[in-house]
Amino acid sequence: MSQSFDLVVVGGGPGGYVAAIRGAQLGMNVACIEREHLGGICLNWGCIPTKALLRSAEVLHLAKHGADFGLKIGQIEFDLEAIVKRSRGVASQMNGGIKSLLKKNKVTHIEGEAKVAGQGKLTVKGKDGKNTELTAKEIIIATGARARELPHLKADGELIWTYKHALTPNVMPKKLLVIGSGAIGIEFASFFNELGSDVTVVEMMDRVLPVEDADISKFAEKSFKKQGMKIKTHASVTELKKGENNVTCVVEAKGKKEEITVDRVIVAIGITGNIENLGLEDVGIKTDRGHIVTDKWGHTGVDGFWAIGDVAGAPWLAHKASHEGVIAVEKIAGVKGLHPMDKGNIPGCTYCRPQVASVGLTEVKAKEQGFDVRVGSFPFIGNGKAVALGEPEGLVKTIFDKKTGELLGAHMVGAEVTEMIQGYVVARTLETTEAELMHTVFPHPTLSEMMHESVLDAYGRAIHF
């Protein structure tokens, strides 16, 4: 049995399904192969269900502080099983939505595991064990990534968790240790801390959220500690000793070792691309340190083969994958006026409490690249809407090229900054300078006014602080 298509997309995550739909919009006969769940890790085991969990934690936090808003709220309890059930329900609803979108756009959805079988050829092993042969003019590999593991930090799903296990906990750990303070680690630390776990975060670098601007990391770490988290930086976990229902973690920092016994451990030390068993080497597709090597359009250098999303390397973000999918398909279709993606304009968001969001260069990176910079900042405490919301904790920071006025970077920590960051992303995409930002009218009262004030502060013109 053989089927022929103009385009076959291997993987139905946020990169794959978007690429498939865009291909169909451009008149191609498209198939999308997914071995597990449409929506990939992001929708089923990442971005979406974690936000559902964090929303429950946010509502719990507000309920606990009802008196601050003049509200009398009785005994507050949470039901972990119900929280997880809601999270899984949200993921299931979104998964069904993608199935409908593929059907609406006449994309052929094939369930199974694909392997490259030659130039323009794929073999798909279905869930029934039978193989289907596909041919395609173009093939996009969008197989995503999985949690990175080290031999001495191997997850077992019982005492030692990856993000997938942490999304469906069968127990509320009284004590929890999180290895890694990137977005995944800190989001889970924030969730379990809010629900009452005694949380310890271990980070190898000199600060939490190490990819963020140093001022933002410092602000966030201070807030996490205020909430009761224990933060250990310049530290690593060298051994995990499993007990009957606990784990003793050997933590080494600055040459000294200590043992910390906890109920559960979450390993969040990064991800690695799903490049195995795809037959890539048989057609000469190059890989490097766990990801497929591509050019700026997503092409692998081998005729007819493209790669997008997490499997094509950092940054490992769903919105980056979706955008890469559109670019690759439009390049295949010969769309005129197409531009490659500028990774410097990809925003990063972490949905902990307080939220963290950024785009562009940090202050240190800007200086390392030789820019003479102007830096502005504005605190949430100076914003009327933030105070009215009961969210006075936060900071907006902007970095400009002193010579040209170019917005080099924007960094934020505080309530709803993951929604606000897009304003700065649009500004960078449009190559806006400080002049346009200063002359933009921001509505009052809003949190977004802090974005304006931060720009003004970079030029000594801030009004409200």
Coordinates of C-alpha atoms in Angstrom, one line a residue:
M1 CA 0.0 0.0 0.0
S2 CA 1.5 3.3 -1.1
Q3 CA 0.2 6.9 -0.9
S4 CA 1.6 10.0 -2.6
F5 CA 1.6 13.6 -1.4
D6 CA 3.1 17.0 -2.2
L7 CA 4.2 17.4 1.4
V8 CA 4.5 15.1 4.4
V9 CA 5.1 16.5 7.8
V10 CA 6.5 14.0 10.4
G11 CA 5.2 15.1 13.8
G12 CA 2.0 16.8 14.8
G13 CA 3.2 19.3 17.4
P14 CA 3.0 23.1 17.3
G15 CA 5.6 23.1 14.4
G16 CA 4.2 20.1 12.5
Y17 CA 0.5 20.7 12.5
V18 CA 0.9 24.4 11.7
A19 CA 3.2 23.5 8.8
A20 CA 0.7 21.0 7.5
I21 CA -2.2 23.5 7.7
R22 CA -0.2 26.2 6.0
G23 CA 0.8 23.8 3.2
A24 CA -2.8 22.9 2.6
Q25 CA -3.7 26.6 2.5
L26 CA -1.2 27.0 -0.3
G27 CA -2.8 24.3 -2.3
M28 CA -0.6 21.3 -1.4
N29 CA -1.8 17.7 -0.9
V30 CA -0.5 17.3 2.7
A31 CA -0.2 14.5 5.2
C32 CA 0.7 14.9 8.9
I33 CA 2.1 11.8 10.7
E34 CA 1.9 11.7 14.5
R35 CA 2.8 8.6 16.6
E36 CA 1.1 9.7 19.8
H37 CA -1.0 12.9 20.3
L38 CA -1.7 15.8 18.0
G39 CA -0.4 18.9 19.5
G40 CA 2.9 17.3 20.6
I41 CA 4.5 17.8 24.0
C42 CA 3.5 21.4 24.1
L43 CA -0.3 20.9 24.0
N44 CA -0.4 17.5 25.8
W45 CA 2.4 17.5 28.3
G46 CA 3.9 21.0 28.3
C47 CA 2.8 24.6 27.6
I48 CA -1.0 24.1 27.9
P49 CA -1.5 21.7 30.8
T50 CA 1.2 23.4 32.9
K51 CA -0.6 26.7 32.5
A52 CA -3.8 25.0 33.7
L53 CA -2.0 23.8 36.8
L54 CA -0.5 27.2 37.4
R55 CA -3.9 28.8 37.0
S56 CA -5.2 26.6 39.8
A57 CA -2.2 27.7 42.0
E58 CA -2.9 31.4 41.1
V59 CA -6.6 31.1 42.2
L60 CA -5.5 29.4 45.4
H61 CA -3.1 32.2 46.1
L62 CA -5.8 34.8 45.5
A63 CA -8.2 32.9 47.8
K64 CA -5.6 32.8 50.5
H65 CA -5.2 36.5 50.3
G66 CA -8.9 37.3 50.0
A67 CA -8.8 39.5 53.2
D68 CA -6.4 41.8 51.3
F69 CA -9.3 42.6 48.9
G70 CA -11.9 43.0 51.6
L71 CA -13.3 39.5 51.1
K72 CA -14.2 37.0 53.8
I73 CA -13.3 33.5 52.5
G74 CA -13.8 30.4 54.7
Q75 CA -11.6 27.4 54.9
I76 CA -9.5 27.0 51.8
E77 CA -8.5 23.5 50.6
F78 CA -7.4 22.1 47.3
D79 CA -8.0 18.8 45.6
L80 CA -4.9 17.7 43.8
E81 CA -6.8 15.0 41.8
A82 CA -9.3 17.6 40.6
I83 CA -6.6 20.0 39.7
V84 CA -4.8 17.4 37.6
K85 CA -8.1 16.3 36.0
R86 CA -8.9 19.9 34.9
S87 CA -5.4 20.2 33.4
R88 CA -5.8 17.0 31.5
G89 CA -9.2 18.1 30.3
V90 CA -7.9 21.3 28.9
A91 CA -5.2 19.4 27.0
S92 CA -7.8 16.9 25.7
Q93 CA -10.0 19.8 24.5
M94 CA -7.1 21.4 22.6
N95 CA -6.1 18.1 21.1
G96 CA -9.6 17.6 19.7
G97 CA -9.4 21.1 18.3
I98 CA -6.3 20.3 16.2
K99 CA -7.9 17.2 14.8
S100 CA -10.8 19.4 13.6
L101 CA -8.4 22.0 12.1
L102 CA -6.6 19.3 10.1
K103 CA -9.9 17.9 8.9
K104 CA -11.1 21.4 8.0
N105 CA -8.0 22.1 5.9
K106 CA -8.2 18.6 4.3
V107 CA -4.9 17.5 5.8
T108 CA -4.6 13.7 5.9
H109 CA -3.8 12.7 9.5
I110 CA -1.9 9.4 9.7
E111 CA -1.3 7.7 13.1
G112 CA 2.0 5.9 13.3
E113 CA 5.7 6.1 13.5
A114 CA 7.6 7.3 10.4
K115 CA 11.0 6.4 9.1
V116 CA 12.9 7.8 6.1
A117 CA 13.1 5.1 3.5
G118 CA 15.0 7.0 0.8
Q119 CA 14.7 10.2 -1.3
G120 CA 11.1 11.4 -1.0
K121 CA 10.1 8.2 0.7
L122 CA 8.7 7.3 4.2
T123 CA 7.6 4.1 5.8
V124 CA 4.9 4.5 8.5
K125 CA 4.4 1.8 11.1
G126 CA 0.8 2.0 12.3
K127 CA -0.5 1.1 15.7
D128 CA -1.7 -2.2 14.2
G129 CA 1.9 -3.0 13.3
K130 CA 1.3 -2.7 9.5
N131 CA 3.6 -0.6 7.3
T132 CA 2.4 2.1 4.9
E133 CA 4.7 3.5 2.2
L134 CA 4.4 7.2 1.5
T135 CA 6.1 9.3 -1.2
A136 CA 6.3 13.0 -1.1
K137 CA 8.0 15.8 -3.1
E138 CA 8.9 17.5 0.2
I139 CA 9.3 16.1 3.8
I140 CA 9.4 18.2 6.9
I141 CA 10.7 16.6 10.1
A142 CA 9.1 18.0 13.2
T143 CA 9.6 15.3 15.7
G144 CA 10.2 17.5 18.7
A145 CA 12.2 16.7 21.8
R146 CA 12.1 14.9 25.1
A147 CA 13.4 15.5 28.6
R148 CA 17.2 15.3 28.8
E149 CA 18.5 12.7 31.3
L150 CA 21.8 12.0 32.8
P151 CA 22.8 8.4 34.0
H152 CA 22.9 9.5 37.7
L153 CA 19.7 11.6 37.4
K154 CA 17.5 9.1 35.7
A155 CA 13.7 9.4 36.2
D156 CA 11.6 6.4 37.2
G157 CA 8.2 8.1 37.3
E158 CA 7.7 7.2 41.0
L159 CA 10.3 9.0 43.1
I160 CA 12.1 10.9 40.4
W161 CA 10.0 12.8 37.9
T162 CA 10.4 14.5 34.6
Y163 CA 7.9 17.3 33.6
K164 CA 5.6 14.6 32.3
H165 CA 5.4 12.8 35.6
A166 CA 5.1 16.1 37.5
L167 CA 2.0 17.0 35.4
T168 CA 0.1 14.0 36.8
P169 CA 1.3 13.6 40.4
N170 CA -0.4 10.9 42.4
V171 CA 0.9 12.4 45.6
M172 CA 1.5 15.8 47.0
P173 CA 5.1 15.8 48.1
K174 CA 5.8 17.5 51.5
K175 CA 9.4 18.0 50.4
L176 CA 10.4 18.5 46.8
L177 CA 13.8 19.1 45.1
V178 CA 13.8 20.5 41.6
I179 CA 17.0 20.1 39.5
G180 CA 17.3 23.0 37.1
S181 CA 15.9 26.5 37.3
G182 CA 15.0 27.1 33.7
A183 CA 11.4 27.8 32.7
I184 CA 10.3 24.2 33.2
G185 CA 11.9 23.8 36.6
I186 CA 10.8 27.1 38.0
E187 CA 7.2 26.7 36.8
F188 CA 6.9 23.4 38.7
A189 CA 8.7 24.8 41.7
S190 CA 6.2 27.7 41.7
F191 CA 3.2 25.3 41.4
F192 CA 4.2 22.9 44.1
N193 CA 5.4 25.7 46.4
E194 CA 2.0 27.4 46.2
L195 CA 0.3 24.1 47.1
G196 CA 2.4 23.8 50.2
S197 CA 5.5 21.7 49.3
D198 CA 8.8 22.6 50.9
V199 CA 10.6 23.3 47.7
T200 CA 14.4 23.3 47.1
V201 CA 15.8 24.4 43.7
V202 CA 19.3 23.4 42.6
E203 CA 20.9 25.4 39.7
M204 CA 24.4 24.9 38.3
M205 CA 24.7 28.5 37.1
D206 CA 25.2 31.5 39.3
R207 CA 21.5 32.4 39.4
V208 CA 18.0 31.1 38.7
L209 CA 16.5 31.6 35.2
P210 CA 20.1 32.0 33.9
V211 CA 19.1 33.0 30.4
E212 CA 17.3 36.1 31.6
D213 CA 18.8 39.5 32.3
A214 CA 20.7 39.5 35.6
D215 CA 18.5 42.1 37.2
I216 CA 15.3 40.1 36.4
S217 CA 16.9 36.9 37.7
K218 CA 17.9 38.7 40.9
F219 CA 14.4 40.1 41.4
A220 CA 12.7 36.8 40.7
E221 CA 15.0 34.9 43.1
K222 CA 14.3 37.3 45.9
S223 CA 10.6 36.8 45.3
F224 CA 10.9 33.0 45.3
K225 CA 12.8 33.0 48.6
K226 CA 10.2 35.3 50.1
Q227 CA 7.6 32.7 49.1
G228 CA 9.6 30.1 51.0
M229 CA 11.6 28.4 48.3
K230 CA 15.2 27.4 49.0
I231 CA 17.5 28.3 46.2
K232 CA 20.9 26.7 45.7
T233 CA 23.0 28.2 42.9
H234 CA 26.5 27.2 41.8
A235 CA 25.4 23.8 42.8
S236 CA 24.8 20.4 41.3
V237 CA 23.2 17.1 42.3
T238 CA 25.8 14.4 42.1
E239 CA 23.8 11.4 43.3
L240 CA 20.2 10.4 44.0
K241 CA 19.8 7.6 46.6
K242 CA 16.3 6.1 46.4
G243 CA 14.6 5.0 49.6
E244 CA 11.3 3.3 50.0
N245 CA 9.3 6.5 49.6
N246 CA 11.9 9.2 49.5
V247 CA 15.1 10.3 47.8
T248 CA 18.3 11.5 49.4
C249 CA 20.0 14.0 47.1
V250 CA 23.7 14.6 47.3
V251 CA 24.2 18.3 46.5
E252 CA 27.6 19.7 45.8
A253 CA 28.3 23.4 46.0
K254 CA 31.7 25.2 46.1
G255 CA 33.5 22.0 46.9
K256 CA 31.2 21.1 49.8
K257 CA 28.6 18.3 49.8
E258 CA 25.3 18.0 51.7
E259 CA 22.5 15.5 51.7
I260 CA 18.9 16.6 51.3
T261 CA 16.1 14.0 51.8
V262 CA 12.9 14.8 50.0
D263 CA 9.7 12.9 49.0
R264 CA 10.1 13.5 45.2
V265 CA 12.6 15.0 42.8
I266 CA 11.9 16.8 39.5
V267 CA 14.7 16.6 36.9
A268 CA 14.4 19.7 34.6
I269 CA 17.9 19.9 33.0
G270 CA 16.9 20.6 29.5
I271 CA 15.7 18.6 26.5
T272 CA 17.2 16.7 23.6
G273 CA 15.8 16.3 20.0
N274 CA 14.0 13.2 18.9
I275 CA 16.4 12.2 16.1
E276 CA 16.7 8.5 16.7
N277 CA 15.3 5.8 14.5
L278 CA 14.2 8.2 11.8
G279 CA 16.7 7.0 9.2
L280 CA 18.3 10.4 8.8
E281 CA 21.8 9.1 8.3
D282 CA 20.6 6.9 5.4
V283 CA 19.9 10.0 3.3
G284 CA 22.8 12.1 4.6
I285 CA 20.9 14.4 7.0
K286 CA 23.4 15.9 9.4
T287 CA 22.8 16.1 13.2
D288 CA 24.8 18.0 15.9
R289 CA 24.5 17.5 19.6
G290 CA 21.0 16.1 19.5
H291 CA 19.4 18.2 16.8
I292 CA 19.1 18.4 13.0
V293 CA 21.3 20.9 11.3
T294 CA 19.4 23.3 9.0
D295 CA 19.8 26.6 7.2
K296 CA 17.8 29.8 7.9
W297 CA 14.8 28.4 6.0
G298 CA 14.8 25.0 7.7
H299 CA 16.4 23.1 4.9
T300 CA 18.7 20.2 5.9
G301 CA 20.9 20.5 2.8
V302 CA 19.5 17.2 1.5
D303 CA 17.0 17.7 -1.4
G304 CA 13.4 17.4 -0.2
F305 CA 14.1 17.3 3.5
W306 CA 13.4 20.1 6.0
A307 CA 13.4 20.2 9.8
I308 CA 11.6 22.6 12.2
G309 CA 10.9 23.1 15.9
D310 CA 12.7 21.6 18.9
V311 CA 14.3 18.9 16.7
A312 CA 16.1 21.7 14.8
G313 CA 17.6 23.2 17.9
A314 CA 17.2 26.2 20.3
P315 CA 15.3 28.1 21.3
W316 CA 13.0 25.3 22.3
L317 CA 9.7 27.2 22.2
A318 CA 6.4 26.3 20.6
H319 CA 5.9 29.7 19.0
K320 CA 9.4 29.4 17.4
A321 CA 8.4 26.0 16.0
S322 CA 5.1 27.2 14.5
H323 CA 6.8 30.2 12.9
E324 CA 9.6 27.9 11.5
G325 CA 6.9 25.7 10.1
V326 CA 5.2 28.5 8.2
I327 CA 8.6 29.8 6.8
A328 CA 9.7 26.3 5.6
V329 CA 6.3 25.7 3.8
E330 CA 6.2 29.1 2.2
K331 CA 9.8 28.6 1.0
I332 CA 8.8 25.3 -0.5
A333 CA 5.8 27.0 -2.2
G334 CA 7.9 29.9 -3.5
V335 CA 6.0 32.6 -1.7
K336 CA 7.5 36.0 -2.6
G337 CA 8.9 38.5 -0.1
L338 CA 9.6 35.8 2.4
H339 CA 12.0 36.6 5.3
P340 CA 13.9 34.2 7.5
M341 CA 13.1 34.3 11.2
D342 CA 15.1 36.7 13.4
K343 CA 15.7 34.6 16.5
G344 CA 16.5 37.9 18.4
N345 CA 12.8 38.7 18.1
I346 CA 11.5 35.5 19.7
P347 CA 10.0 36.2 23.1
G348 CA 10.6 33.9 26.1
C349 CA 8.0 33.5 28.8
T350 CA 8.1 31.8 32.2
Y351 CA 4.7 31.4 34.0
C352 CA 5.9 31.3 37.6
R353 CA 4.8 33.7 40.2
P354 CA 5.9 36.4 39.5
Q355 CA 5.9 35.9 35.7
V356 CA 9.0 36.5 33.7
A357 CA 9.2 37.6 30.0
S358 CA 11.8 38.9 27.7
V359 CA 12.9 39.6 24.1
G360 CA 16.2 40.6 22.6
L361 CA 19.6 41.1 24.3
T362 CA 20.2 41.3 28.0
E363 CA 22.2 44.2 29.2
V364 CA 25.4 42.1 29.6
K365 CA 25.0 40.6 26.1
A366 CA 24.4 44.0 24.5
K367 CA 27.6 45.3 26.1
E368 CA 29.5 42.2 25.1
Q369 CA 28.5 42.8 21.5
G370 CA 30.0 46.3 21.7
F371 CA 26.9 48.4 22.1
D372 CA 27.0 51.6 24.1
V373 CA 23.6 51.3 25.9
R374 CA 20.9 53.3 27.6
V375 CA 19.0 51.4 30.2
G376 CA 15.6 52.3 31.7
S377 CA 13.5 50.6 34.3
F378 CA 10.3 51.1 36.1
P379 CA 8.9 49.2 39.2
F380 CA 5.4 47.9 39.5
I381 CA 5.0 49.7 42.8
G382 CA 4.9 53.0 40.8
N383 CA 1.9 51.8 38.6
G384 CA -1.7 52.5 39.8
K385 CA -3.2 49.4 38.1
A386 CA -0.6 47.1 39.6
V387 CA -1.3 48.5 43.1
A388 CA -5.1 48.2 42.5
L389 CA -4.7 44.6 41.5
G390 CA -2.7 43.9 44.6
E391 CA 0.4 43.1 42.4
P392 CA 2.9 45.7 43.3
E393 CA 5.9 43.4 42.9
G394 CA 7.7 43.6 39.6
L395 CA 10.0 45.4 37.2
V396 CA 10.2 46.4 33.6
K397 CA 13.6 47.0 32.0
T398 CA 14.5 48.3 28.6
I399 CA 17.8 48.5 26.8
F400 CA 18.6 50.9 23.9
D401 CA 21.5 51.5 21.6
K402 CA 22.6 55.0 22.7
K403 CA 23.8 55.7 19.1
T404 CA 20.7 54.8 17.1
G405 CA 17.9 54.5 19.6
E406 CA 17.3 50.8 18.6
L407 CA 15.4 48.8 21.2
L408 CA 18.0 46.1 21.9
G409 CA 16.1 44.2 24.6
A410 CA 13.2 44.3 27.0
H411 CA 13.0 42.3 30.2
M412 CA 10.1 42.0 32.6
V413 CA 9.1 40.3 35.9
G414 CA 5.7 40.7 37.5
A415 CA 2.0 40.1 37.0
E416 CA 0.9 39.4 33.4
V417 CA 4.2 40.3 31.8
T418 CA 3.9 37.3 29.5
E419 CA 1.0 39.1 27.9
M420 CA 2.7 42.5 27.8
I421 CA 6.0 41.4 26.3
Q422 CA 4.4 41.2 22.8
G423 CA 4.3 45.0 22.7
Y424 CA 8.1 45.1 22.7
V425 CA 8.3 42.1 20.3
V426 CA 6.2 44.1 17.8
A427 CA 8.4 47.2 18.4
R428 CA 11.5 45.2 17.6
T429 CA 10.0 43.5 14.6
L430 CA 9.1 47.0 13.2
E431 CA 12.6 48.2 14.1
T432 CA 11.1 50.9 16.3
T433 CA 13.4 53.4 18.1
E434 CA 12.8 55.1 21.4
A435 CA 11.2 58.0 19.5
E436 CA 8.2 56.0 18.3
L437 CA 7.8 54.3 21.7
M438 CA 7.9 57.6 23.6
H439 CA 5.2 59.0 21.3
T440 CA 2.9 56.0 21.6
V441 CA -0.1 56.7 23.8
F442 CA -0.6 53.9 26.4
P443 CA -4.1 53.5 28.0
H444 CA -4.6 54.4 31.6
P445 CA -4.9 52.7 34.0
T446 CA -3.0 49.6 32.7
L447 CA 0.1 47.6 33.5
S448 CA 1.3 48.4 30.0
E449 CA 2.0 52.0 31.1
M450 CA 5.1 50.7 32.8
M451 CA 6.5 49.7 29.4
H452 CA 6.2 53.4 28.4
E453 CA 7.7 54.6 31.7
S454 CA 10.7 52.2 31.3
V455 CA 11.4 53.7 27.9
L456 CA 11.1 57.2 29.2
D457 CA 13.5 56.3 32.1
A458 CA 16.2 55.2 29.7
Y459 CA 16.2 58.9 28.5
G460 CA 15.8 60.5 31.9
R461 CA 12.1 61.3 31.3
A462 CA 10.2 58.9 33.6
I463 CA 7.2 60.7 35.2
H464 CA 5.8 58.4 37.9
F465 CA 8.9 57.2 39.8

